Tab-separated table of C-alpha atoms in Angstrom:
chain	number	residue	atom	x	y	z
Z	369	MET	CA	117.971	25.543	100.860
Z	370	THR	CA	120.017	26.478	104.385
Z	371	GLY	CA	119.737	24.024	107.250
Z	372	ARG	CA	118.237	25.124	110.188
Z	373	ILE	CA	119.944	25.435	113.319
Z	374	LEU	CA	119.112	23.107	115.876
Z	375	ASN	CA	121.031	23.750	118.786
Z	376	ARG	CA	120.364	27.645	119.879
Z	377	ARG	CA	121.423	27.179	123.446
Z	378	GLU	CA	124.795	26.149	122.590
Z	379	LEU	CA	125.272	28.698	120.263
Z	380	ARG	CA	124.105	31.302	122.775
Z	381	ALA	CA	126.848	30.072	125.473
Z	382	GLN	CA	129.471	30.408	122.858
Z	383	ALA	CA	128.377	33.941	122.228
Z	384	ASP	CA	128.558	34.700	125.795
Z	385	ALA	CA	132.021	33.523	126.527
Z	386	ALA	CA	133.082	35.245	123.744
Z	387	GLY	CA	130.908	38.050	124.533
Z	388	PRO	CA	133.106	40.386	127.147
Z	389	ALA	CA	135.808	41.127	125.122
Z	390	ASP	CA	133.717	42.243	121.926
Z	391	ALA	CA	131.085	43.783	124.510
Z	392	ALA	CA	133.222	46.592	125.241
Z	393	THR	CA	133.862	47.543	121.429
Z	394	VAL	CA	129.999	47.231	120.789
Z	395	ALA	CA	129.035	49.256	124.073
Z	396	GLY	CA	130.464	52.426	122.551
Z	397	ALA	CA	134.420	52.365	123.720
Z	398	PRO	CA	136.792	54.309	121.444
Z	399	THR	CA	137.629	52.664	118.738
Z	400	GLY	CA	139.641	55.192	116.032
Z	401	PRO	CA	139.950	58.534	115.159
Z	402	LYS	CA	136.328	59.371	114.717
Z	403	SER	CA	135.331	58.768	118.739
Z	404	ALA	CA	138.198	60.790	119.810
Z	405	ARG	CA	136.216	64.020	118.746
Z	406	LYS	CA	134.048	65.631	121.615
Z	407	PRO	CA	130.303	65.918	120.466
Z	408	ARG	CA	129.389	69.390	119.843
Z	409	ALA	CA	126.906	70.846	122.133
Z	410	LYS	CA	123.356	71.477	120.850
Z	411	ALA	CA	122.539	75.044	120.246
Z	412	ALA	CA	119.642	76.512	122.513
Z	413	ALA	CA	116.414	76.443	120.283
Z	414	LYS	CA	115.671	80.031	118.607
Z	415	THR	CA	112.085	81.446	119.431
Z	416	PRO	CA	110.301	82.609	116.629
Z	417	ARG	CA	109.068	86.142	116.283
Z	418	PRO	CA	105.365	86.576	115.522
Z	419	ARG	CA	105.127	88.189	112.311
Z	420	LYS	CA	103.323	91.585	112.548
Z	421	PRO	CA	99.678	91.340	110.928
Z	422	LYS	CA	98.954	92.845	107.499
Z	423	VAL	CA	96.973	96.015	107.625
Z	424	PRO	CA	94.249	95.775	105.062
Z	425	PRO	CA	94.269	98.615	102.623
Z	426	ARG	CA	91.709	101.420	103.176
Z	427	MET	CA	88.624	101.132	100.817
Z	428	ARG	CA	86.208	103.814	99.940
Z	429	ALA	CA	82.807	103.718	98.126
Z	430	ARG	CA	81.984	105.664	94.933
Z	431	TRP	CA	79.353	105.742	92.652
Z	432	GLY	CA	79.789	104.375	89.253
Z	433	VAL	CA	77.768	104.813	85.938
Z	434	PHE	CA	78.176	101.930	83.258
Z	435	ASP	CA	76.914	101.065	79.815
Z	436	ASN	CA	75.660	97.993	78.657
Z	437	GLY	CA	79.366	96.433	78.339
Z	438	MET	CA	80.357	97.040	81.862
Z	439	LYS	CA	82.289	100.279	80.807
Z	440	GLN	CA	82.567	102.554	83.471
Z	441	VAL	CA	81.420	105.977	81.965
Z	442	ALA	CA	81.611	108.278	84.894
Z	443	ILE	CA	82.543	108.111	88.399
Z	444	PHE	CA	81.250	109.964	91.722
Z	445	ASP	CA	81.883	110.207	95.248
Z	446	TYR	CA	79.519	108.617	97.506
Z	447	ASN	CA	78.236	111.774	98.723
Z	448	GLN	CA	77.690	112.879	95.287
Z	449	ARG	CA	74.579	110.776	94.658
Z	450	ALA	CA	72.433	113.302	93.055
Z	451	ALA	CA	75.136	114.021	90.471
Z	452	ALA	CA	75.355	110.448	89.559
Z	453	ASP	CA	71.577	110.163	89.158
Z	454	GLU	CA	71.477	113.425	86.826
Z	455	LYS	CA	74.131	111.848	84.540
Z	456	LEU	CA	72.272	108.367	84.475
Z	457	ALA	CA	69.304	110.185	83.452
Z	458	ASP	CA	71.092	112.201	80.836
Z	459	LEU	CA	72.840	109.454	79.581
Z	460	LEU	CA	69.536	107.365	79.255
Z	461	SER	CA	67.579	110.231	77.450
Z	462	ARG	CA	70.545	110.902	75.097
Z	463	LYS	CA	72.157	107.511	74.177
Z	464	LYS	CA	70.750	104.113	73.059
Z	465	GLY	CA	71.271	101.245	75.185
Z	466	ILE	CA	71.089	100.414	78.575
Z	467	HIS	CA	73.078	102.511	81.355
Z	468	PHE	CA	73.375	101.488	85.269
Z	469	MET	CA	74.893	102.623	88.545
Z	470	GLN	CA	76.180	100.728	91.183
Z	471	ILE	CA	78.892	101.176	93.685
Z	472	VAL	CA	82.477	100.870	93.073
Z	473	LYS	CA	84.894	100.185	95.945
Z	474	ASP	CA	88.449	101.216	95.314
Z	475	GLN	CA	91.685	101.915	97.489
Z	476	MET	CA	92.200	105.119	98.824
Z	477	PRO	CA	95.433	106.855	98.146
Z	478	ALA	CA	97.997	107.194	100.606
Z	479	PRO	CA	97.874	110.627	102.531
Z	480	ALA	CA	100.556	113.031	101.625
Z	481	PRO	CA	103.166	113.270	104.186
Z	482	VAL	CA	102.743	116.432	106.367
Z	483	GLU	CA	106.078	118.543	106.558
Z	484	ALA	CA	106.492	120.192	109.911
Z	485	ALA	CA	106.953	123.883	109.921
Z	486	VAL	CA	109.910	125.384	111.652
Z	487	VAL	CA	109.416	128.516	113.292
Z	488	ALA	CA	112.268	130.537	113.767
């Protein structure tokens, strides 16, 4: 085991007496080639650009006629409910099994770009 230092005040006085010569090197005085460089100036902080929010796709509702296995048998536009009901009644009367109708939402196709007509 190491012995305990008994006289701390005496050791402190010795360190203070030797301190001023060593304090210059410890406090940041130049000591070698590394300190000869100038510190770089920090770049200005860049402000982040806000992201443009994604626009959700346009959806449309349609009537779908399905069989028992959730296989789509026919599909009609939303305003053609009567035609969808006729198709469902026809399938129920002709075929065995269960058929049903429900709303199907799918993504609308992108509109075709309109070309400007050139008038001469």
